[in-house]
Short mmCIF file of C-alpha atoms and ligand atoms in Angstrom, two decimals:
data_model
loop_
_atom_site.label_atom_id
_atom_site.label_comp_id
_atom_site.label_asym_id
_atom_site.label_seq_id
_atom_site.Cartn_x
_atom_site.Cartn_y
_atom_site.Cartn_z
CA MET H 2 0.00 0.00 0.00
CA GLU H 3 1.13 3.53 -0.74
CA PHE H 4 0.76 6.20 1.91
CA SER H 5 0.79 9.99 1.76
CA ILE H 6 0.18 12.93 4.07
CA LYS H 7 -2.68 15.31 3.43
CA SER H 8 -3.59 18.52 5.21
CA THR H 9 -6.65 19.60 3.21
CA ALA H 10 -10.17 19.31 4.58
CA PRO H 11 -11.92 15.95 4.26
CA GLY H 12 -14.39 15.69 1.43
CA GLN H 13 -12.80 18.49 -0.57
CA THR H 14 -10.43 16.39 -2.62
CA LYS H 15 -11.37 13.53 -4.88
CA SER H 16 -10.88 10.09 -3.36
CA GLY H 17 -12.59 6.73 -3.20
CA CYS H 18 -13.52 7.24 0.43
CA ALA H 19 -13.03 9.72 3.27
CA VAL H 20 -12.86 8.05 6.69
CA VAL H 21 -14.02 10.05 9.71
CA GLY H 22 -14.82 9.19 13.32
CA VAL H 23 -17.89 9.30 15.55
CA PHE H 24 -17.75 8.89 19.33
CA GLU H 25 -20.12 6.73 21.36
CA SER H 26 -21.58 9.95 22.77
CA ARG H 27 -22.69 10.64 19.16
CA LYS H 28 -20.20 13.48 19.10
CA LEU H 29 -18.66 13.96 15.66
CA THR H 30 -14.91 14.44 15.28
CA GLN H 31 -13.73 17.67 13.66
CA ALA H 32 -13.33 15.96 10.29
CA ALA H 33 -16.79 14.36 10.52
CA SER H 34 -18.26 17.77 11.38
CA ALA H 35 -16.53 19.34 8.39
CA ILE H 36 -18.14 16.80 6.06
CA ASP H 37 -21.46 17.23 7.83
CA ARG H 38 -21.27 20.99 7.27
CA ASP H 39 -20.55 20.55 3.54
CA ALA H 40 -23.36 18.01 3.29
CA ARG H 41 -25.79 20.22 5.28
CA GLY H 42 -26.47 17.93 8.23
CA TYR H 43 -26.44 14.66 6.31
CA VAL H 44 -24.04 12.90 8.70
CA ARG H 45 -25.60 14.29 11.88
CA ASN H 46 -28.96 13.05 10.66
CA ILE H 47 -27.69 9.51 10.14
CA VAL H 48 -26.10 9.42 13.57
CA GLU H 49 -29.26 10.75 15.19
CA ARG H 50 -31.33 8.07 13.48
CA GLY H 51 -29.15 5.51 15.22
CA ASP H 52 -27.51 3.95 12.16
CA MET H 53 -24.07 4.68 13.60
CA ASP H 54 -23.86 4.32 17.37
CA GLY H 55 -20.17 5.19 17.70
CA LYS H 56 -19.31 1.80 19.28
CA LEU H 57 -15.60 1.11 18.89
CA GLY H 58 -14.87 -0.48 15.53
CA ALA H 59 -18.37 -0.11 14.05
CA THR H 60 -18.28 1.16 10.46
CA LEU H 61 -20.88 2.59 8.10
CA VAL H 62 -20.15 3.38 4.46
CA LEU H 63 -22.24 6.19 2.93
CA HIS H 64 -22.53 6.63 -0.81
CA SER H 65 -23.35 9.79 -2.79
CA VAL H 66 -23.09 12.14 0.17
CA PRO H 67 -24.17 15.57 -1.17
CA ASN H 68 -21.60 18.34 -1.82
CA VAL H 69 -18.47 16.33 -1.17
CA ALA H 70 -15.79 15.40 -3.70
CA CYS H 71 -15.15 11.88 -2.39
CA GLU H 72 -17.13 8.94 -3.75
CA ARG H 73 -17.85 7.53 -0.29
CA VAL H 74 -17.74 8.61 3.32
CA MET H 75 -17.03 6.05 5.99
CA LEU H 76 -18.12 6.68 9.56
CA VAL H 77 -16.08 4.78 12.14
CA GLY H 78 -17.12 4.25 15.75
CA LEU H 79 -14.47 5.42 18.21
CA GLY H 80 -16.00 4.35 21.52
CA PRO H 81 -16.04 6.68 24.55
CA ASP H 82 -14.48 10.11 24.00
CA SER H 83 -13.31 10.76 27.53
CA GLY H 84 -9.76 9.45 27.82
CA PHE H 85 -9.64 8.35 24.15
CA GLY H 86 -6.62 6.03 24.29
CA ASP H 87 -4.04 4.16 22.23
CA ARG H 88 -5.89 0.86 22.04
CA GLN H 89 -9.10 2.57 20.93
CA TYR H 90 -7.26 4.58 18.33
CA ARG H 91 -5.50 1.58 16.85
CA GLU H 92 -8.65 -0.55 16.84
CA ALA H 93 -10.60 2.19 15.04
CA VAL H 94 -7.87 2.44 12.40
CA ALA H 95 -7.80 -1.35 11.96
CA ALA H 96 -11.60 -1.46 11.57
CA SER H 97 -11.42 1.32 8.96
CA ILE H 98 -8.84 -0.54 6.90
CA ARG H 99 -10.76 -3.81 7.09
CA THR H 100 -13.97 -2.17 5.88
CA LEU H 101 -12.17 -0.14 3.20
CA ASN H 102 -10.91 -3.41 1.78
CA SER H 103 -14.44 -4.68 1.43
CA THR H 104 -15.54 -1.60 -0.55
CA GLY H 105 -14.60 -0.97 -4.17
CA ALA H 106 -12.38 1.98 -3.23
CA SER H 107 -8.76 1.67 -4.33
CA ASP H 108 -7.77 4.89 -2.59
CA ALA H 109 -8.99 6.63 0.52
CA SER H 110 -8.16 9.36 2.99
CA LEU H 111 -8.10 8.52 6.67
CA HIS H 112 -8.88 11.38 9.04
CA LEU H 113 -8.70 9.50 12.34
CA THR H 114 -5.06 10.64 12.39
CA GLU H 115 -6.40 14.14 13.16
CA ILE H 116 -8.06 13.18 16.44
CA GLY H 117 -6.30 14.76 19.40
CA SER H 118 -5.71 12.56 22.44
CA VAL H 119 -4.23 13.34 25.82
CA LYS H 120 -1.00 11.53 25.32
CA ARG H 121 -0.01 11.45 21.66
CA ASP H 122 0.97 13.90 18.96
CA VAL H 123 0.42 13.82 15.21
CA LYS H 124 3.66 11.99 14.52
CA TRP H 125 2.65 9.14 16.81
CA ARG H 126 -0.82 9.04 15.30
CA VAL H 127 0.51 8.80 11.76
CA SER H 128 3.21 6.25 12.48
CA ASN H 129 0.77 4.06 14.42
CA ALA H 130 -1.87 4.34 11.70
CA VAL H 131 0.67 3.24 9.09
CA ALA H 132 1.85 0.35 11.25
CA VAL H 133 -1.74 -0.75 11.98
CA ALA H 134 -2.68 -0.49 8.30
CA GLY H 135 0.31 -2.60 7.32
CA GLU H 136 -0.65 -5.11 9.99
CA THR H 137 -4.23 -5.29 8.74
CA VAL H 138 -3.44 -5.82 5.06
CA TYR H 139 -0.61 -8.32 5.66
CA ARG H 140 -1.14 -11.65 3.91
CA PHE H 141 1.12 -14.68 3.76
CA ASP H 142 0.44 -16.52 0.55
CA GLN H 143 3.96 -17.33 -0.66
CA MET H 144 3.32 -21.02 -0.14
CA LYS H 145 -0.04 -21.15 -1.94
CA SER H 146 -0.11 -22.24 -5.55
CA LYS H 147 -2.41 -19.31 -6.41
CA PRO H 148 -2.44 -15.95 -4.65
CA ASP H 149 -5.12 -15.47 -2.02
CA ALA H 150 -8.53 -14.46 -3.42
CA THR H 151 -9.03 -12.07 -0.48
CA ARG H 152 -6.16 -9.79 -1.42
CA PRO H 153 -6.82 -6.26 -0.18
CA ALA H 154 -8.23 -3.89 -2.77
CA LEU H 155 -7.07 -0.67 -1.14
CA ARG H 156 -3.91 0.61 -2.79
CA ARG H 157 -3.42 4.22 -1.72
CA LEU H 158 -4.12 5.74 1.66
CA ALA H 159 -3.76 9.44 2.45
CA LEU H 160 -3.44 10.31 6.13
CA GLY H 161 -4.99 13.56 7.27
CA VAL H 162 -3.00 15.80 9.58
CA GLY H 163 -5.48 18.68 9.72
CA ALA H 164 -3.17 21.61 9.09
CA LYS H 165 -0.30 22.47 6.75
CA SER H 166 1.89 23.14 9.80
CA ALA H 167 1.52 19.52 10.88
CA GLU H 168 2.78 18.09 7.59
CA ARG H 169 6.43 17.89 8.62
CA ARG H 170 5.72 15.88 11.79
CA GLY H 171 3.24 13.78 9.87
CA THR H 172 5.81 12.95 7.23
CA ALA H 173 8.31 11.90 9.90
CA GLY H 174 5.65 9.64 11.40
CA LEU H 175 4.94 8.18 7.99
CA GLU H 176 8.59 7.31 7.46
CA GLU H 177 8.86 5.63 10.86
CA GLY H 178 5.57 3.79 10.56
CA LEU H 179 6.59 2.43 7.16
CA ALA H 180 9.96 1.24 8.39
CA ILE H 181 8.34 -0.49 11.38
CA SER H 182 5.73 -2.03 9.13
CA HIS H 183 8.36 -3.38 6.72
CA GLY H 184 10.37 -4.79 9.61
CA VAL H 185 7.26 -6.43 11.06
CA SER H 186 6.35 -7.92 7.68
CA LEU H 187 9.81 -9.44 7.29
CA ALA H 188 9.62 -10.93 10.79
CA LYS H 189 6.16 -12.32 10.04
CA ASP H 190 7.23 -13.83 6.72
CA LEU H 191 10.21 -15.58 8.30
CA GLY H 192 8.06 -16.81 11.18
CA ASN H 193 5.30 -18.06 8.93
CA LEU H 194 7.59 -19.96 6.57
CA PRO H 195 7.58 -23.70 7.29
CA ALA H 196 10.64 -25.24 8.91
CA ASN H 197 11.50 -27.19 5.76
CA VAL H 198 12.09 -23.85 4.03
CA CYS H 199 13.19 -21.62 6.90
CA THR H 200 16.26 -23.52 8.07
CA PRO H 201 19.33 -22.06 9.81
CA SER H 202 20.97 -21.78 6.37
CA TYR H 203 17.92 -19.90 5.06
CA LEU H 204 18.15 -17.40 7.93
CA ALA H 205 21.84 -16.91 7.16
CA GLU H 206 20.93 -16.24 3.54
CA GLN H 207 18.33 -13.65 4.63
CA ALA H 208 20.94 -11.95 6.79
CA ARG H 209 23.32 -11.79 3.83
CA GLU H 210 20.63 -10.13 1.75
CA LEU H 211 19.88 -7.55 4.43
CA ALA H 212 23.58 -6.83 4.75
CA LYS H 213 23.89 -6.23 1.03
CA ARG H 214 20.86 -3.98 0.85
CA TYR H 215 21.54 -1.86 3.93
CA ARG H 216 25.35 -1.83 4.05
CA MET H 217 25.86 -4.06 7.01
CA LYS H 218 28.66 -6.47 7.72
CA VAL H 219 27.62 -10.08 7.96
CA THR H 220 29.58 -12.96 9.50
CA VAL H 221 28.25 -16.50 9.70
CA LEU H 222 29.98 -18.84 12.14
CA GLU H 223 29.82 -22.51 11.14
CA ARG H 224 29.93 -25.63 13.31
CA GLU H 225 33.76 -25.75 13.18
CA ASP H 226 33.97 -22.12 14.32
CA MET H 227 31.68 -22.90 17.23
CA GLU H 228 33.85 -25.87 18.15
CA LYS H 229 36.94 -23.66 18.22
CA LEU H 230 35.12 -21.15 20.41
CA GLY H 231 33.97 -23.85 22.81
CA MET H 232 30.25 -23.27 22.33
CA GLY H 233 29.36 -26.61 23.88
CA ALA H 234 25.75 -25.72 24.70
CA LEU H 235 24.80 -24.45 21.24
CA LEU H 236 26.56 -27.45 19.67
CA ALA H 237 24.77 -29.88 21.98
CA VAL H 238 21.37 -28.68 20.78
CA ALA H 239 22.51 -28.81 17.15
CA GLN H 240 24.02 -32.28 17.25
CA GLY H 241 20.70 -34.08 16.71
CA SER H 242 19.88 -32.24 13.50
CA ALA H 243 20.81 -32.91 9.89
CA GLN H 244 20.73 -29.14 9.27
CA PRO H 245 24.02 -27.36 10.00
CA PRO H 246 23.75 -24.77 12.82
CA LYS H 247 24.81 -21.16 12.28
CA LEU H 248 25.70 -18.21 14.44
CA ILE H 249 24.79 -15.19 12.38
CA VAL H 250 26.29 -11.78 13.19
CA LEU H 251 25.04 -8.63 11.46
CA GLU H 252 26.82 -5.37 12.16
CA TYR H 253 25.13 -2.08 11.33
CA ARG H 254 27.48 0.81 12.02
CA ALA H 255 26.05 4.20 11.14
CA GLY H 256 26.77 5.82 14.50
CA PRO H 257 29.90 7.52 15.83
CA LYS H 258 32.96 5.23 15.71
CA THR H 259 33.39 5.35 19.47
CA GLN H 260 29.76 4.60 20.25
CA LYS H 261 29.31 1.18 21.80
CA PRO H 262 26.72 -0.86 19.92
CA VAL H 263 23.34 -2.10 21.05
CA ALA H 264 23.42 -5.87 20.68
CA LEU H 265 20.20 -7.70 19.78
CA VAL H 266 20.27 -11.46 20.26
CA GLY H 267 17.44 -13.63 18.90
CA LYS H 268 16.62 -17.28 19.55
CA GLY H 269 16.63 -19.04 16.19
CA ILE H 270 15.30 -22.57 16.75
CA THR H 271 13.86 -23.18 13.28
CA PHE H 272 11.96 -26.16 14.64
CA ASP H 273 11.64 -27.32 18.24
CA THR H 274 10.56 -30.95 18.55
CA GLY H 275 11.80 -30.93 22.14
CA GLY H 276 14.60 -33.32 21.19
CA ILE H 277 14.79 -36.56 23.20
CA SER H 278 12.47 -34.90 25.77
CA ILE H 279 10.05 -34.87 22.87
CA LYS H 280 6.94 -32.67 22.80
CA PRO H 281 3.40 -34.07 22.43
CA ALA H 282 1.97 -34.06 18.89
CA PRO H 283 -0.90 -31.53 19.20
CA GLU H 284 0.13 -28.12 17.91
CA MET H 285 3.73 -29.18 17.45
CA ASP H 286 3.58 -27.48 14.03
CA GLU H 287 3.65 -24.17 15.93
CA MET H 288 7.23 -24.89 16.93
CA LYS H 289 8.23 -23.58 13.49
CA PHE H 290 7.68 -20.20 15.21
CA ASP H 291 10.49 -20.94 17.65
CA MET H 292 12.77 -18.71 15.58
CA CYS H 293 10.63 -15.59 16.02
CA GLY H 294 13.28 -14.02 18.25
CA ALA H 295 15.74 -14.36 15.38
CA ALA H 296 13.14 -13.00 12.96
CA SER H 297 12.65 -9.95 15.19
CA VAL H 298 16.37 -9.20 15.07
CA LEU H 299 16.31 -9.29 11.26
CA GLY H 300 13.06 -7.29 11.11
CA THR H 301 14.41 -4.63 13.45
CA LEU H 302 17.66 -4.33 11.52
CA LYS H 303 15.67 -3.90 8.33
CA ALA H 304 13.69 -1.05 9.91
CA VAL H 305 16.87 0.55 11.23
CA GLY H 306 18.58 0.21 7.85
CA GLU H 307 15.62 1.68 6.04
CA MET H 308 15.58 4.73 8.32
CA ARG H 309 19.37 4.96 8.28
CA LEU H 310 19.37 5.55 12.02
CA PRO H 311 22.70 7.04 13.12
CA LEU H 312 23.45 4.21 15.56
CA ASN H 313 25.63 1.15 15.97
CA VAL H 314 23.65 -2.06 16.26
CA VAL H 315 24.87 -5.65 16.24
CA GLY H 316 22.43 -8.50 15.63
CA LEU H 317 23.38 -11.99 16.81
CA ILE H 318 21.39 -15.07 15.88
CA PRO H 319 22.22 -18.54 17.16
CA THR H 320 20.19 -20.86 14.97
CA THR H 321 19.62 -24.61 14.77
CA GLU H 322 16.87 -27.21 14.84
CA ASN H 323 16.14 -29.14 18.04
CA MET H 324 15.69 -32.76 16.92
CA PRO H 325 15.72 -36.22 18.46
CA GLY H 326 17.91 -38.92 16.87
CA GLY H 327 20.87 -41.18 17.33
CA ARG H 328 23.25 -38.27 17.73
CA ALA H 329 20.95 -36.09 19.80
CA VAL H 330 21.89 -34.77 23.23
CA LYS H 331 20.33 -36.80 26.06
CA PRO H 332 18.82 -35.87 29.42
CA GLY H 333 21.63 -35.94 31.97
CA ASP H 334 24.35 -35.00 29.46
CA ILE H 335 26.72 -32.36 30.75
CA VAL H 336 28.19 -29.73 28.43
CA THR H 337 30.75 -26.97 28.82
CA THR H 338 29.54 -23.58 27.63
CA MET H 339 31.73 -20.95 25.99
CA SER H 340 31.82 -19.15 29.36
CA GLY H 341 33.49 -22.20 30.92
CA GLN H 342 30.48 -22.94 33.12
CA THR H 343 29.16 -26.51 32.91
CA VAL H 344 25.46 -27.31 32.46
CA GLU H 345 23.55 -30.51 33.14
CA ILE H 346 20.90 -30.83 30.44
CA LEU H 347 18.05 -32.34 32.43
CA ASN H 348 15.49 -31.59 29.73
CA THR H 349 16.46 -31.30 26.07
CA ASP H 350 13.32 -29.23 25.46
CA ALA H 351 14.84 -26.35 27.43
CA GLU H 352 17.09 -25.74 24.41
CA GLY H 353 16.52 -22.02 23.85
CA ARG H 354 18.59 -21.00 26.87
CA LEU H 355 21.35 -23.38 25.71
CA ILE H 356 21.80 -21.76 22.33
CA LEU H 357 21.35 -18.27 23.80
CA CYS H 358 23.92 -18.66 26.57
CA ASP H 359 26.77 -19.16 24.11
CA ALA H 360 25.53 -16.34 21.87
CA LEU H 361 25.30 -14.06 24.92
CA THR H 362 28.87 -14.89 25.91
CA TYR H 363 29.98 -14.23 22.34
CA ALA H 364 28.09 -10.89 22.33
CA GLY H 365 30.54 -9.64 24.99
CA ARG H 366 33.19 -9.42 22.26
CA TYR H 367 31.37 -6.47 20.70
CA GLU H 368 31.68 -4.42 23.91
CA PRO H 369 27.97 -3.62 23.79
CA SER H 370 26.44 -0.68 25.64
CA VAL H 371 23.43 -2.95 26.25
CA VAL H 372 22.35 -6.41 25.14
CA ILE H 373 18.71 -7.35 24.59
CA ASP H 374 17.73 -10.89 23.77
CA MET H 375 14.38 -12.02 22.39
CA ALA H 376 13.25 -15.61 22.74
CA THR H 377 10.14 -17.76 22.52
CA LEU H 378 11.57 -19.26 25.65
CA THR H 379 8.93 -20.75 27.94
CA GLY H 380 5.37 -22.03 27.95
CA ALA H 381 5.32 -20.72 31.53
CA CYS H 382 5.50 -17.14 30.25
CA VAL H 383 2.35 -17.77 28.23
CA ILE H 384 0.62 -18.96 31.41
CA ALA H 385 1.83 -15.89 33.32
CA LEU H 386 1.11 -13.12 30.79
CA GLY H 387 -1.01 -14.71 28.07
CA HIS H 388 -0.76 -13.32 24.56
CA VAL H 389 -0.83 -9.67 25.59
CA ALA H 390 2.53 -8.83 27.13
CA SER H 391 6.05 -10.11 26.60
CA GLY H 392 7.94 -10.94 29.80
CA LEU H 393 10.71 -8.43 30.46
CA TYR H 394 13.72 -9.25 32.63
CA ALA H 395 16.76 -7.06 33.17
CA ASN H 396 19.89 -6.86 35.30
CA ASP H 397 19.62 -3.06 35.18
CA ASP H 398 16.51 -1.11 36.19
CA ALA H 399 17.25 1.92 34.00
CA LEU H 400 17.40 -0.34 30.96
CA ALA H 401 14.13 -2.01 31.96
CA LYS H 402 12.53 1.42 32.20
CA GLU H 403 13.85 2.44 28.81
CA ILE H 404 12.41 -0.72 27.27
CA LEU H 405 9.05 -0.27 28.97
CA ALA H 406 8.83 3.27 27.60
CA ALA H 407 9.49 1.95 24.09
CA ALA H 408 6.91 -0.81 24.60
CA ASP H 409 4.34 1.80 25.59
CA ALA H 410 5.05 4.14 22.69
CA ALA H 411 4.99 1.28 20.17
CA TYR H 412 1.93 -0.34 21.70
CA ASP H 413 3.97 -3.55 21.90
CA ARG H 414 3.36 -4.40 25.51
CA ALA H 415 5.89 -5.83 27.95
CA TRP H 416 5.72 -6.46 31.71
CA HIS H 417 8.65 -6.27 34.11
CA MET H 418 9.26 -9.62 35.83
CA PRO H 419 11.56 -10.39 38.79
CA LEU H 420 15.08 -11.72 38.39
CA TRP H 421 15.91 -12.09 42.08
CA ASP H 422 18.72 -14.41 43.10
CA ASP H 423 16.22 -16.24 45.32
CA TYR H 424 15.10 -18.07 42.19
CA GLN H 425 18.62 -19.18 41.24
CA GLU H 426 18.43 -22.03 43.78
CA GLN H 427 16.01 -23.86 41.53
CA LEU H 428 18.76 -24.39 38.94
CA LYS H 429 20.95 -26.41 41.32
CA SER H 430 22.59 -29.53 39.87
CA ASN H 431 24.22 -32.41 41.73
CA PHE H 432 26.65 -33.04 38.88
CA ALA H 433 27.41 -29.81 36.99
CA ASP H 434 27.65 -26.10 37.87
CA PHE H 435 23.90 -25.86 37.33
CA ALA H 436 21.02 -27.43 35.42
CA ASN H 437 19.14 -26.13 32.40
CA ILE H 438 15.73 -26.38 34.10
CA GLY H 439 14.35 -25.12 37.38
CA GLY H 440 11.14 -27.11 37.76
CA ARG H 441 7.54 -26.00 37.20
CA PRO H 442 7.25 -23.01 39.56
CA ALA H 443 8.13 -19.69 37.91
CA GLY H 444 9.39 -21.39 34.76
CA SER H 445 9.83 -18.14 32.83
CA VAL H 446 11.76 -16.59 35.72
CA THR H 447 14.17 -19.50 36.12
CA ALA H 448 14.82 -19.52 32.37
CA ALA H 449 15.77 -15.83 32.66
CA CYS H 450 17.88 -16.65 35.73
CA PHE H 451 19.76 -19.21 33.66
CA LEU H 452 20.57 -16.54 31.05
CA ALA H 453 21.54 -14.06 33.77
CA ARG H 454 24.49 -16.31 34.63
CA PHE H 455 25.98 -15.47 31.24
CA THR H 456 25.33 -11.73 31.14
CA LYS H 457 27.14 -10.42 34.22
CA LYS H 458 29.62 -8.34 32.21
CA TYR H 459 27.16 -5.95 30.60
CA ARG H 460 23.75 -4.30 30.95
CA TRP H 461 21.27 -6.84 29.70
CA ALA H 462 17.55 -7.37 29.20
CA HIS H 463 15.63 -10.43 28.09
CA LEU H 464 12.20 -10.55 26.46
CA ASP H 465 10.31 -13.84 26.75
CA ILE H 466 8.07 -13.59 23.68
CA ALA H 467 6.58 -17.11 23.84
CA GLY H 468 3.07 -15.68 24.21
CA THR H 469 3.36 -12.71 21.87
CA ALA H 470 5.36 -13.81 18.82
CA TRP H 471 2.52 -15.60 17.09
CA ARG H 472 -1.25 -16.10 17.14
CA HIS H 473 -3.10 -19.42 17.35
CA GLY H 474 -6.30 -20.88 15.98
CA LYS H 475 -7.93 -19.53 12.87
CA ASP H 476 -5.64 -16.48 12.87
CA LYS H 477 -2.55 -18.64 13.25
CA GLY H 478 0.46 -16.67 12.15
CA ALA H 479 3.49 -14.72 13.31
CA SER H 480 2.76 -11.32 14.89
CA GLY H 481 6.05 -9.62 14.08
CA ARG H 482 6.45 -8.69 17.75
CA PRO H 483 8.64 -7.35 19.29
CA VAL H 484 9.89 -5.52 16.19
CA PRO H 485 7.79 -2.41 17.03
CA LEU H 486 9.19 -2.32 20.58
CA LEU H 487 12.80 -2.80 19.50
CA THR H 488 12.59 -0.28 16.67
CA GLN H 489 11.03 2.26 19.02
CA PHE H 490 13.80 1.59 21.54
CA LEU H 491 16.42 2.32 18.89
CA LEU H 492 14.55 5.38 17.58
CA ALA H 493 14.62 6.81 21.09
CA ARG H 494 18.32 5.98 21.39
CA ALA H 495 18.91 7.84 18.12
CA GLY H 496 17.26 10.86 19.73
CA ARG H 497 14.13 10.79 17.57
CA LYS H 498 11.25 12.43 19.39
N1 LIG U 505 10.03 -23.13 22.49
C1 LIG U 505 9.64 -23.64 23.75
C2 LIG U 505 8.76 -22.66 24.53
C3 LIG U 505 7.34 -22.55 24.06
C4 LIG U 505 6.43 -23.55 24.30
C5 LIG U 505 6.91 -21.41 23.45
C6 LIG U 505 5.12 -23.40 23.92
C7 LIG U 505 5.59 -21.24 23.08
C8 LIG U 505 4.70 -22.25 23.31
C9 LIG U 505 10.86 -23.93 24.62
O1 LIG U 505 11.96 -24.37 23.94
C10 LIG U 505 10.46 -25.00 25.56
O2 LIG U 505 10.18 -26.08 25.11
N2 LIG U 505 10.44 -24.69 26.85
C11 LIG U 505 10.05 -25.63 27.84
C12 LIG U 505 10.99 -25.48 29.00
C13 LIG U 505 10.83 -26.53 30.05
C14 LIG U 505 11.27 -27.86 29.51
C15 LIG U 505 11.63 -26.15 31.26
C16 LIG U 505 8.62 -25.31 28.26
O3 LIG U 505 8.26 -24.14 28.34
O4 LIG U 505 7.86 -26.25 28.45
MN1 LIG U 506 11.94 -26.48 23.66
ZN1 LIG U 507 12.13 -23.77 22.01
#
């Protein structure tokens, strides 16, 4: 879809449809009032008759509205107007896009971007509208023999900013929203691809393409390199698979030479069978999404590259399958990690932390200012936070705060979880330095505690995205999260307001 910024009044320029909002109180937004004035009370009349009740997400398409230049006018319900908030705004935009796609309009102008709210300015409104629109029209039909019949019809969307003076901020929002949307789409595509296509080698290939397109440096460590580095934990997970493991490193350096990079580390299990501690059959197909952390690193780097943010960012992706087999690692096996610490692998299904721990040790070589890892790490996190918030852990409170602020601005929710040493006891092993599992209680916390033993040398945060990286059921598919959060974090670091 093509986007543009528009500051003229709604209804005065030709378009397939002008989209304006109505609150539950029957109050018209400024843009809706402007159309109503041109049309001499036409809109007001419809609202008073009760055909549009202003309930959040309700839509009504009007044809041949008198005295306006657009072919259609769409009224969108906004819900309550007191405390009009982010979720309401985004839902109203999503509903507009969905309905626009069911009309014959190939272009439209959206005026919800003009609605003032307590907390957000025009730049936020535009960038979020673009991101939501991208989200709503996303389709994954690469693997179908014929393209999807339900392809969206809407091709051009103008976003209203109300006044000429708001165009500059609007344009900045447009650029950011587009970059986020492209990063999210890449992360979704990689997540949605089946594991027979999206292998560790495929991810390495994708990284090489990103590097070429956005002037990044790419390094791919092979099994022999990992052996030399002593990455015993990553290698143990990989040993059961016929696919060669990779440790992908992407370096984006557009910041000052002396600026220490932000390191993003993503779990890249391209399929998680559980290994010898094999998973039950139902829904095992969803374990193709176990590389969504890796996908979010690539998606975020794409967004950063597209915006040419003046920053240094290093992406690290340990990637392998987790398979059972004659060579597979067994419960009770003890491995030596790159850090020198030994781990008793009591459950081969707790493999994410094993590949991450060696990548986290390796990340230290880049002298990072901060390290953030993203991982579909534990079913326990899904039980704790559901599919709404990612679990956030950090060994530094200021970093946690910075990430929460980004999560809020990007509407990509995260919740701060505890990382107290009290939980470390659960990882005790009789035979090695510690075990890779901590039992059922607080499973997401003990997984984070495991990682914390490898991140003592730098400021670090961990996002458990097991509940947020993909959707289940009839909407099954990758969500692209936490690309919006990470991109927002980096935008803030680059000083973008
Ligand atoms: N990839 C899974 C976590 C997961 C499970 C994410 C279900 C989303 C939905 C991870 O590798 C895993 O298997 N974790 C185990 C850890 C346990 C053995 C300590 C889990 O959560 O059951
Ligand atoms: Mn697992
Ligand atoms: Zn896993």
